[in-house]
Every structure is written in C-alpha cells, then in structure tokens.
Amino acid sequence: MSDEQGVQHGEEPHPTERLHRLQRRLAEFAAARGWEPYHTPKNLAVALSVEASELVEIFQWLTPEESAKVMEKPESAHRVADEVADVLAYLLQFCEVLGVDVLDALAAKIERNELRFPVTGPPTSNCHSSE
C-alpha cells in the first residue's frame, strides 16, 4: 500500500528523491493557492531571512550550555523544528524559482571550501569561517 507521496510503506525514498518530492509539494501547495505571483526571488529571500531570524530568536538569550540542550525540552524542541522547517521550505522555494539545485550548490560549495581551507595540521577550535 502506498502513502500520499507514492512510497511503499516500509520503504524510504533516497534522500535526494525525498528532497525533490518535498520541493514539488511546496510548489504545488503555492500553486493551488495562487501564490506564485508573490514567490519572487526577492520575496522568498526576505521570507527566508525572517524565518532564520525567528530561529535565532529562540537562542538569543541562552547561554552556550542552554543552547546545547534546547532539544531536550519538548516545547523548545518543537519551536526549533518548526523554524528549521520554515527556513528549509523558503530555501527550497527560492531555489525552485531560480532553478538552483540546492544539493549541487552545496556540494560545489563544500568542494570550494575544502580547497580554500586545506587541512594543515591537527584540528583547531579557534578558527572557523562560514563564508
């Protein structure tokens, strides 16, 4: 028996396929509501930023130790999961509108970072770049 995404129960689709199915579901959700005119790159980038800020807000006044335990409390874990979902949803919609393959873009970025920041010795905890 199949579920609503067309996957046989007990079978998990490949993560790449699952991501693309979710991306299609988001596009279909927006289309069914006539939201495509509002899903411009600018609007989606702004919405992505707002949702990322809502995720940051959860951690804003926590100590590093408290932030490491945020998923231990059901209420905060639920909030974090919801905001992560919102961030990912807007990122996937943004990529869909611009024709960016999010997994290819990530793989290419990791490769560039591996070249940019070669391993030169034992790991250090005092230097990190998110660029």
XYZ file of C-alpha atoms in Angstrom:
131
model
C 0.000 0.000 0.000
C 1.302 3.469 -0.872
C 1.118 6.649 1.160
C 0.295 10.092 -0.259
C 3.814 10.588 -1.635
C 3.708 7.365 -3.638
C 6.199 5.485 -1.475
C 5.514 1.938 -0.447
C 5.081 1.644 3.316
C 8.282 0.393 4.866
C 10.369 1.792 2.001
C 12.232 5.049 2.349
C 12.982 7.004 -0.822
C 16.567 8.070 -1.454
C 17.198 11.364 0.421
C 17.702 13.223 -2.865
C 14.372 11.979 -4.181
C 12.687 12.824 -0.882
C 14.052 16.375 -1.055
C 12.818 16.816 -4.630
C 9.372 15.441 -3.688
C 9.115 17.903 -0.826
C 10.191 20.707 -3.143
C 7.452 19.710 -5.601
C 4.891 19.571 -2.783
C 5.818 23.108 -1.772
C 5.412 24.303 -5.374
C 2.046 22.524 -5.673
C 0.922 23.975 -2.325
C 1.714 27.510 -3.523
C 0.179 26.930 -6.956
C -3.072 25.589 -5.504
C -3.447 28.831 -3.551
C -2.392 31.146 -6.382
C 0.696 32.334 -4.529
C 3.180 32.091 -7.426
C 3.000 35.838 -8.250
C 4.251 36.553 -4.732
C 7.008 33.953 -4.834
C 9.597 36.192 -6.454
C 13.283 35.737 -5.618
C 13.220 38.959 -3.565
C 10.121 38.000 -1.570
C 11.371 34.485 -0.916
C 14.807 35.776 0.160
C 13.120 38.185 2.580
C 10.841 35.444 3.929
C 13.859 33.158 4.340
C 15.648 35.856 6.323
C 12.603 36.413 8.544
C 12.291 32.701 9.293
C 16.027 32.409 10.001
C 15.637 35.331 12.413
C 12.800 33.512 14.161
C 15.149 30.548 14.614
C 17.848 32.851 16.006
C 15.310 34.380 18.393
C 14.903 31.035 20.168
C 18.612 31.072 21.053
C 19.048 34.825 21.526
C 19.472 34.981 25.309
C 20.543 31.411 26.009
C 23.982 30.561 27.286
C 26.062 28.198 25.112
C 25.242 25.414 27.576
C 21.491 26.139 27.471
C 21.527 26.298 23.677
C 23.149 22.854 23.507
C 20.214 21.434 25.495
C 17.382 23.155 23.626
C 16.153 19.909 22.039
C 15.768 18.239 25.449
C 12.646 20.280 26.262
C 9.590 19.370 24.167
C 8.335 22.957 23.905
C 11.609 24.423 22.658
C 12.356 21.355 20.531
C 9.013 21.828 18.764
C 9.749 25.531 18.156
C 13.204 24.767 16.767
C 11.864 22.036 14.470
C 9.101 24.350 13.194
C 11.515 27.174 12.438
C 14.005 24.819 10.779
C 11.146 23.569 8.595
C 10.160 27.140 7.704
C 13.758 28.047 6.796
C 14.140 24.940 4.645
C 10.755 25.465 2.992
C 11.612 29.000 1.927
C 15.113 27.970 0.837
C 13.700 25.183 -1.336
C 11.085 27.516 -2.838
C 13.766 30.133 -3.506
C 15.906 27.523 -5.273
C 12.925 26.277 -7.263
C 12.116 29.774 -8.541
C 15.716 30.469 -9.552
C 16.481 26.986 -10.888
C 19.223 26.293 -8.328
C 19.799 22.641 -7.493
C 20.327 23.002 -3.754
C 22.291 19.755 -3.398
C 24.585 20.540 -6.337
C 25.157 24.049 -4.971
C 26.021 22.663 -1.535
C 28.374 20.029 -2.942
C 30.166 22.658 -5.041
C 30.478 24.979 -2.036
C 31.939 22.220 0.141
C 34.469 21.412 -2.588
C 35.484 25.088 -2.843
C 35.823 25.312 0.947
C 37.959 22.169 1.042
C 40.338 23.841 -1.406
C 40.136 27.204 0.339
C 40.737 25.776 3.819
C 43.059 22.774 3.418
C 43.830 20.660 6.473
C 47.313 21.657 7.557
C 47.589 20.057 10.972
C 45.552 18.904 13.921
C 42.033 20.327 14.204
C 41.742 23.670 15.970
C 38.700 25.136 17.637
C 39.693 28.795 17.368
C 39.261 29.432 13.649
C 36.083 28.995 11.682
C 34.556 30.673 8.665
C 31.023 30.382 7.409
C 31.842 32.037 4.094
